[in-house]
Coordinates of C-alpha atoms in Angstrom, one line a residue:
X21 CA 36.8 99.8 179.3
X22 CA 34.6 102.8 177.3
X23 CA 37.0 104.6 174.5
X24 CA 36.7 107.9 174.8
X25 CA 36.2 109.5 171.5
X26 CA 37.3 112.8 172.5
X27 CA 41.3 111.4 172.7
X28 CA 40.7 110.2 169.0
X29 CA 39.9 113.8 168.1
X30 CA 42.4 115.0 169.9
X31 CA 45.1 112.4 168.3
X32 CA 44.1 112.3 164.8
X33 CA 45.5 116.5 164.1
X34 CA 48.4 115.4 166.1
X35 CA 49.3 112.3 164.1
X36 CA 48.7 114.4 160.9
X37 CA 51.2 116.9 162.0
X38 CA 53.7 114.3 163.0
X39 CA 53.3 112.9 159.8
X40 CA 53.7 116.1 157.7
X41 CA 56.8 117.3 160.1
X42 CA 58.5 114.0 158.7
X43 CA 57.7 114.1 155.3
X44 CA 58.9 118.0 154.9
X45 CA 61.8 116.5 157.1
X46 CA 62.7 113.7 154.5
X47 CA 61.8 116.1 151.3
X48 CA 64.0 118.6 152.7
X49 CA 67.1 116.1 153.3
X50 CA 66.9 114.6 149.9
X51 CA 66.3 118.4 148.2
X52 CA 69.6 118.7 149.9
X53 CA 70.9 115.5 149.4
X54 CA 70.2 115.9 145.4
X55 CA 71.8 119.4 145.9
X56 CA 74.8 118.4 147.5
X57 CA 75.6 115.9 144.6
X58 CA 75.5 118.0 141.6
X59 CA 77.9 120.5 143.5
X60 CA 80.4 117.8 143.8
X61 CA 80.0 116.5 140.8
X62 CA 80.8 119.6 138.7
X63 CA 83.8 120.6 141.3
X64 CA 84.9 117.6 140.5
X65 CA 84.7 118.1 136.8
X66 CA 85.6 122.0 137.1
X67 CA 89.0 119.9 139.0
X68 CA 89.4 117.6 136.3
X69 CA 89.5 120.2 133.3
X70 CA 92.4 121.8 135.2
X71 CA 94.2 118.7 135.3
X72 CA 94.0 118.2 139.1
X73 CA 93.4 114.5 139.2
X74 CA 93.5 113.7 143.2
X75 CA 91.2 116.4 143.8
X76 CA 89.1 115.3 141.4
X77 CA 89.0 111.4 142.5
X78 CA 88.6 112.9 146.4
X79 CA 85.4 114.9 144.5
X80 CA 83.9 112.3 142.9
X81 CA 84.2 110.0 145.8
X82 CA 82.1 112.3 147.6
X83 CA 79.5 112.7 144.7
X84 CA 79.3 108.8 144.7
X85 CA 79.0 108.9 148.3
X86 CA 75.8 111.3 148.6
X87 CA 74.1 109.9 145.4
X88 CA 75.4 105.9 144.9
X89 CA 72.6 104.8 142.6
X90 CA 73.9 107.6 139.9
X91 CA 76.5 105.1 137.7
X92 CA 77.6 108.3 135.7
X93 CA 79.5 109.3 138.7
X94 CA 80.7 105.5 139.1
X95 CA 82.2 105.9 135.4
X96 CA 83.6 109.0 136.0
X97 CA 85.6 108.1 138.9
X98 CA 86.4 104.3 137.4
X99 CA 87.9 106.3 134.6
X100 CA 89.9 108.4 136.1
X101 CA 91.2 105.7 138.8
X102 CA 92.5 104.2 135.3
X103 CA 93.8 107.3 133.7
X104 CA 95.7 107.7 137.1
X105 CA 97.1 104.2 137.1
X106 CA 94.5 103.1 139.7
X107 CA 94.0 100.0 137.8
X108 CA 93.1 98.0 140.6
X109 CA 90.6 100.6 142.5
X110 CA 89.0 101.2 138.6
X111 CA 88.4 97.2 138.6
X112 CA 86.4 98.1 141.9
X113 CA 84.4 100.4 140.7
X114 CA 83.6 98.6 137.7
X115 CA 82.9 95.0 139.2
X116 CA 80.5 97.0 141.5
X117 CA 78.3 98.2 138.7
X118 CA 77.7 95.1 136.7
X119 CA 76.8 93.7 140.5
X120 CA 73.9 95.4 140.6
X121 CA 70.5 94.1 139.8
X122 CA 69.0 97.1 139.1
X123 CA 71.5 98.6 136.5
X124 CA 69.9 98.5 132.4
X125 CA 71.5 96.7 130.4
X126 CA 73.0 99.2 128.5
X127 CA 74.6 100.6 131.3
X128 CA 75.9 97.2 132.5
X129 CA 77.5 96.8 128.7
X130 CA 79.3 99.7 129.1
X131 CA 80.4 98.6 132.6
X132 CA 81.7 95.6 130.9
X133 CA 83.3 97.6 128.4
X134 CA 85.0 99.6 131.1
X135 CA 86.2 96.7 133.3
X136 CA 87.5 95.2 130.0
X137 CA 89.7 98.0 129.5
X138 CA 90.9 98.5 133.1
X139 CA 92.5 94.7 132.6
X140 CA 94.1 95.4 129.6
X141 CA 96.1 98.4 130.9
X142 CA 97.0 96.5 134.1
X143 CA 98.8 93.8 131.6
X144 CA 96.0 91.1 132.9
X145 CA 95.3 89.9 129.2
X146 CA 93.9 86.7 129.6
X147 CA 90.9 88.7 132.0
X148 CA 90.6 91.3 129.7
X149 CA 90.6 88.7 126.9
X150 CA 86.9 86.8 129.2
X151 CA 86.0 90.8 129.6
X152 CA 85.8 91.4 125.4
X153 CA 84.3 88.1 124.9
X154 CA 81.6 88.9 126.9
X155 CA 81.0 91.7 124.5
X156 CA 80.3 89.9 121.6
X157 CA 77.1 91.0 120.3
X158 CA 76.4 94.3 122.2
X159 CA 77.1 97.5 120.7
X160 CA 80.6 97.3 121.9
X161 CA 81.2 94.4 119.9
X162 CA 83.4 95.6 117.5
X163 CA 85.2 97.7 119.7
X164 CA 85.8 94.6 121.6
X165 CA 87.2 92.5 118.9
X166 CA 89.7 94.9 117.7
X167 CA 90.6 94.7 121.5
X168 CA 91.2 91.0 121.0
X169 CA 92.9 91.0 117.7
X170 CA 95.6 93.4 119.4
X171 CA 95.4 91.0 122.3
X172 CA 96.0 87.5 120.2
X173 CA 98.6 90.0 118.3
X174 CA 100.6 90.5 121.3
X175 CA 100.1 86.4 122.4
X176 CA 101.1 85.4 118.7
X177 CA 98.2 83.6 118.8
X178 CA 98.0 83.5 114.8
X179 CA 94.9 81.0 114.3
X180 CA 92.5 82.9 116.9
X181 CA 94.1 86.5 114.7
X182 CA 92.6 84.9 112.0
X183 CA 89.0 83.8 113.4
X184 CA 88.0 87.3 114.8
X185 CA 89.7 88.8 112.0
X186 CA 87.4 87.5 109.9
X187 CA 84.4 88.0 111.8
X188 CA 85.4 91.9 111.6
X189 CA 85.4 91.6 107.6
X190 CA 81.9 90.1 107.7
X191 CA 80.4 92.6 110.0
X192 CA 81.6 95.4 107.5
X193 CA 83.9 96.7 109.9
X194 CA 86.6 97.4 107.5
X195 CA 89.2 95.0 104.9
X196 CA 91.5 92.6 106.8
X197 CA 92.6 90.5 104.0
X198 CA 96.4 91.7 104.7
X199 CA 96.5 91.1 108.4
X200 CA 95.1 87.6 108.0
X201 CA 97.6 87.0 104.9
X202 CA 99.9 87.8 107.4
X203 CA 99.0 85.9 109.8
X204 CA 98.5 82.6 107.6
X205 CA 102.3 83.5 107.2
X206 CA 103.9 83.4 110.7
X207 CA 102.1 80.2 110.8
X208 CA 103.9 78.9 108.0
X209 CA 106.9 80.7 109.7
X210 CA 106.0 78.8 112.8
X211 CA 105.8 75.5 110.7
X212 CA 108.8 75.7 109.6
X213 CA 110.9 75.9 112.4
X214 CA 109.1 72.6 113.6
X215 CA 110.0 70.9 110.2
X216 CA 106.3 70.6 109.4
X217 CA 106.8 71.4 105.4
X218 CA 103.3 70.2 104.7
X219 CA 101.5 72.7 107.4
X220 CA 103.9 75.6 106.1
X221 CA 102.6 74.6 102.3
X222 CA 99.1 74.5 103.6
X223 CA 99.5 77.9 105.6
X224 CA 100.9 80.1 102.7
X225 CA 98.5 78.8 100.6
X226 CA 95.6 80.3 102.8
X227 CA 98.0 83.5 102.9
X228 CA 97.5 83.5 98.9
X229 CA 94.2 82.8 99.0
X230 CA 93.5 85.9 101.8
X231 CA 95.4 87.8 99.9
X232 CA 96.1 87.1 96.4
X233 CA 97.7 90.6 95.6
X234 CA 99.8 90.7 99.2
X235 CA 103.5 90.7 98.3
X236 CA 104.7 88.7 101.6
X237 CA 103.4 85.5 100.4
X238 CA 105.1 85.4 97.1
X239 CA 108.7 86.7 98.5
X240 CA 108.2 83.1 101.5
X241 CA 107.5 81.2 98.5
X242 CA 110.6 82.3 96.5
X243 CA 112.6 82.1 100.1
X244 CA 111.1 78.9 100.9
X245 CA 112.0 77.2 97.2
X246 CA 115.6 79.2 97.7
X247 CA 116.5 77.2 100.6
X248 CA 115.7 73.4 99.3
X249 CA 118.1 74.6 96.0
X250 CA 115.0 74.9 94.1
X251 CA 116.3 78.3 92.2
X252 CA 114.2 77.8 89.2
X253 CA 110.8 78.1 91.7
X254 CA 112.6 81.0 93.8
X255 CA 112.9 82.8 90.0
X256 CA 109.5 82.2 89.4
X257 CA 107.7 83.3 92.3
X258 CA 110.1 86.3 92.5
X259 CA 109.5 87.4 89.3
X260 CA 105.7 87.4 90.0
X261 CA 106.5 90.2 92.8
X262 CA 109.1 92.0 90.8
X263 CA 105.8 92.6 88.2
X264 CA 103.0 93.1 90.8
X265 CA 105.0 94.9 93.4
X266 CA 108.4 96.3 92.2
X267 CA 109.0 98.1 95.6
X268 CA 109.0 95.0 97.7
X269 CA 111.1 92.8 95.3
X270 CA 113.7 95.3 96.6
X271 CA 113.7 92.7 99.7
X272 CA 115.0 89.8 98.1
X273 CA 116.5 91.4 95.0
X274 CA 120.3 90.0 96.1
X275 CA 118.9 86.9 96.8
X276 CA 117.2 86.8 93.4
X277 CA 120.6 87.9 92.0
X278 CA 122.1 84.7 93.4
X279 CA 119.5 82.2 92.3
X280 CA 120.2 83.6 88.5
X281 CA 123.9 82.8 88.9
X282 CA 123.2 79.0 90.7
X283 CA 120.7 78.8 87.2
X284 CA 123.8 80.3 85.3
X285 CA 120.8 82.9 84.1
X286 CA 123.1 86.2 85.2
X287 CA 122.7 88.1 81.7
X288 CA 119.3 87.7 81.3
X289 CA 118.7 88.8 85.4
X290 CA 121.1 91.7 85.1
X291 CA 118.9 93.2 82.2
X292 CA 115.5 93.0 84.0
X293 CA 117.1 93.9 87.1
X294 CA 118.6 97.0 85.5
X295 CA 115.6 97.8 84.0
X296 CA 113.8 98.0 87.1
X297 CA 116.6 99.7 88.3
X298 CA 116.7 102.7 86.2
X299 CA 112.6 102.7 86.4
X300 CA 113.3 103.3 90.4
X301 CA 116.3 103.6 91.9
X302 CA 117.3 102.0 95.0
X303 CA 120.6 100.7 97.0
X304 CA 119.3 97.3 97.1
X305 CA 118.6 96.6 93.6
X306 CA 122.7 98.9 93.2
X307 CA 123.8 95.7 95.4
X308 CA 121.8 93.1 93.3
X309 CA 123.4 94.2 89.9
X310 CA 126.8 94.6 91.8
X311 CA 126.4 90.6 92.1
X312 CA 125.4 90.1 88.5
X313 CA 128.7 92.6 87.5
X314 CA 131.9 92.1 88.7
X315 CA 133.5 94.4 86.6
X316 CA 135.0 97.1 88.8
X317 CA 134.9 99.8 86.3
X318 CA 131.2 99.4 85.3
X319 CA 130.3 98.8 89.3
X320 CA 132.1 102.6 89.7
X321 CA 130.5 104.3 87.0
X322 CA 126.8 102.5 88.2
X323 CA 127.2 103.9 91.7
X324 CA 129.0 107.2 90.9
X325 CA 125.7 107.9 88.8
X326 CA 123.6 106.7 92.0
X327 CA 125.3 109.3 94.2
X328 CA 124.8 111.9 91.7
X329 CA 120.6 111.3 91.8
X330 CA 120.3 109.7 95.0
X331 CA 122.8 110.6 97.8
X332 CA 123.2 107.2 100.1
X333 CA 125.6 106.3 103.1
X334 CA 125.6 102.9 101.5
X335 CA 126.1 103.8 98.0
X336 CA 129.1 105.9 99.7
X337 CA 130.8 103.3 101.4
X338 CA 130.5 101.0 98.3
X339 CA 132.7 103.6 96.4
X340 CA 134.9 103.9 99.1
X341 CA 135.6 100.0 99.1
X342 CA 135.6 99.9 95.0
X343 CA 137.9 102.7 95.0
X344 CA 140.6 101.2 97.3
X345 CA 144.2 101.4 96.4
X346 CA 143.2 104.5 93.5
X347 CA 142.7 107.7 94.0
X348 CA 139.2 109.3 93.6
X349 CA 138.1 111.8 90.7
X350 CA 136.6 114.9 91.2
X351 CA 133.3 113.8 90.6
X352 CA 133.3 110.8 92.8
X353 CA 135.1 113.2 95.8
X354 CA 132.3 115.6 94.8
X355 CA 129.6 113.0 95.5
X356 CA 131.1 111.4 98.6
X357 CA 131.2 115.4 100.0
X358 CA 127.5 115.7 98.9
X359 CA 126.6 112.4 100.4
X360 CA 128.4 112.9 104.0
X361 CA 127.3 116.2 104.5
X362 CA 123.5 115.1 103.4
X363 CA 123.5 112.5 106.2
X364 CA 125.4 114.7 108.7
X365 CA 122.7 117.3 108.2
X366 CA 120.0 115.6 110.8
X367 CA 122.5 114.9 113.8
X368 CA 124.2 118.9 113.6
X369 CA 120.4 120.1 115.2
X370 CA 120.5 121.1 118.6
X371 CA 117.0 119.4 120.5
X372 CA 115.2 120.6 123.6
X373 CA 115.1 117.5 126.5
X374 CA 111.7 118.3 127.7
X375 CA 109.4 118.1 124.2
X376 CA 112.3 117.0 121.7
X377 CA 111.9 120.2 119.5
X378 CA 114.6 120.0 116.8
X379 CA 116.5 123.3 115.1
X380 CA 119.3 124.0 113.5
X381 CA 120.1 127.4 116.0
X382 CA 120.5 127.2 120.1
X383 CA 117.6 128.6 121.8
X384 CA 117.0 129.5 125.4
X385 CA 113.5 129.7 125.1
X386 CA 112.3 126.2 123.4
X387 CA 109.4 127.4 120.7
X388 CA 108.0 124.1 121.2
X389 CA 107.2 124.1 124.5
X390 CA 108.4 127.8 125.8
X391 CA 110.5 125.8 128.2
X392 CA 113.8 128.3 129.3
X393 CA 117.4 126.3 129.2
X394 CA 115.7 123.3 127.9
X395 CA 118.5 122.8 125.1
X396 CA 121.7 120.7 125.8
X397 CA 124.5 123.3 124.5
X398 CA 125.6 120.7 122.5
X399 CA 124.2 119.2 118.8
X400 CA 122.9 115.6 118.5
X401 CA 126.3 114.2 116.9
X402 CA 128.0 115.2 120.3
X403 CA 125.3 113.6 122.3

């Protein structure tokens, strides 16, 4: 059969036109298309700034929904799923990024990041515990292993504390010397209360050695010596804190008191206790030298002179009990007055239920948070 030529000439403008009514067709759908998205993505923005969450997600949805290769919009709405609670619809969005192939790695780190953080505020710790680890070495990484020291915190899993502690010091990200310290020491805690002496010795040693200036360290020692009898040891380490950190001897000073008197070493004790005492003043070391001297009179006249500086509850009630069966003075009533209305001060503020704004005058109007009636009529101490 002949081909007629003149059908070809005839086809070939037709096909063209065909072709370019498509193509405008297709250009004009995505122009749209790409149009469309934008729209949705700022009203869904524009929604979020005014705090209108589910209008925002329903926004974003349909942003992801005309443009689904765009994984800002996939973070966006991930992120909000989780600020809303959404844990397990955030984990959705998330797992669907690092899925695809086409995704840079950059973008699939910070997916990881994300989905890391969705688990840990559903309470799925041991997944977001695989979610940080696969972190390690991407710009997240420190990030990440803060996320797991909090994480091993929360497990009191002391060893792995230590290991990515440490790896934090090396990478610059900061001192952890302390933390690991005391970390080596609820190990030794931990060894302890399985009888294991030799662990515990071998764990606060690596506490000392992490951190020879930490004070927690030396005031286990002293404790640890205290409670095999071995008071001359407790002295010793004890008096190594009561030099390098005078503020936390304050935790053991009674105890120290009582290992002087098991050494029959009181006199000596109460005069560097009463040194330190004078240098900074505190209840604890009052109830330390209180142990050391049992002479009412003295014990009076010491915390008399503590209420006069340094007005205490506990400093009150130890007059009260030394002055039993005798009448007060007028300087000792003086103080107790001082002292009581001190520490009644705090509870006679009136404080607004919705923000906890605390004043000393009613107010209908709450200047914290402009809230009307907000105040219970009465004061704290009635509460």
């Amino acid at each position: 059969m002949d081909f007629d030529l003149q059908w070809l000439l005839l086809g070939l403008p037709l096909a063209f036109a065909l072709g370019w009514l498509a193509s405008r067709f297709d250009l004009v759908q995505w122009k749209r298309e790409q149009k469309d998205s934008p729209k949705a993505y700022y009203k869904g923005l524009n929604l979020l700034l005014n705090e209108q969450h589910d209008k925002a997600i329903d926004s974003f949805i349909e942003a992801v929904q005309q443009d689904p290769d765009t994984s800002d919009l996939h973070f966006a709405l991930g992120n909000l799923f989780r600020r809303r609670g959404e844990y397990e619809r955030a984990v959705r969005v998330h797992e669907h990024l690092l899925k695809r192939a086409d995704l840079p790695a950059s973008e699939r780190e910070r997916a990881q990041h994300a989905l890391a953080q969705d688990f840990m505020k559903a309470g799925l710790f041991d997944r977001a515990e695989e979610a940080f680890k696969a972190l390690d070495g991407t710009v997240f990484d420190t990030e990440a292993r803060l996320a797991l020291l909090a994480l091993h915190e929360r497990s009191r899993d002391w060893r792995a504390a230590v290991e990515v502690a440490a790896k934090l010091e090396r990478s610059g990200s900061g001192s952890f010397s302390t933390r690991i310290a005391n970390y080596w020491c609820e190990l030794a805690l931990e060894a302890d209360a399985r009888q294991q002496t030799a662990e515990a010795d071998a764990a606060l040693q690596r506490a000392r050695e992490a951190a020879p200036q930490a004070p927690r360290p030396l005031i286990m020692a002293g404790q640890r010596a205290r409670a095999r009898a071995d008071h001359r040891e407790a002295l010793q380490q004890w008096g190594t804190l009561m030099a390098a950190h005078p503020a936390a001897f304050n935790l053991v000073a009674v105890d120290y008191a009582d290992s002087a008197k098991a050494l029959g070493e009181g006199p000596a004790a109460l005069e560097r206790l009463d040194a330190l005492y004078r240098r900074g003043p505190t209840t604890d070391l009052l109830a330390a030298l209180a142990r050391l001297d049992e002479d009412a009179t003295r014990q009076r006249r010491r915390v008399l002179s503590h209420l006069q500086h340094q007005p205490a509850l506990s400093a009150a009630q130890s007059l009260l009990q030394l002055s039993a069966g005798t009448p007060l003075d007028d300087a000792e009533s003086q103080a107790l007055r001082d002292t009581v209305a001190r520490a009644a001060k705090p509870l006679q503020r009136y404080r607004c239920a919705a923000c906890a704004f605390e004043a000393q005058h009613y107010f209908w109007q709450c200047p914290g948070c402009l809230g009307w009636d907000t105040y219970p009529p009465q004061r704290q101490e009635d509460l």
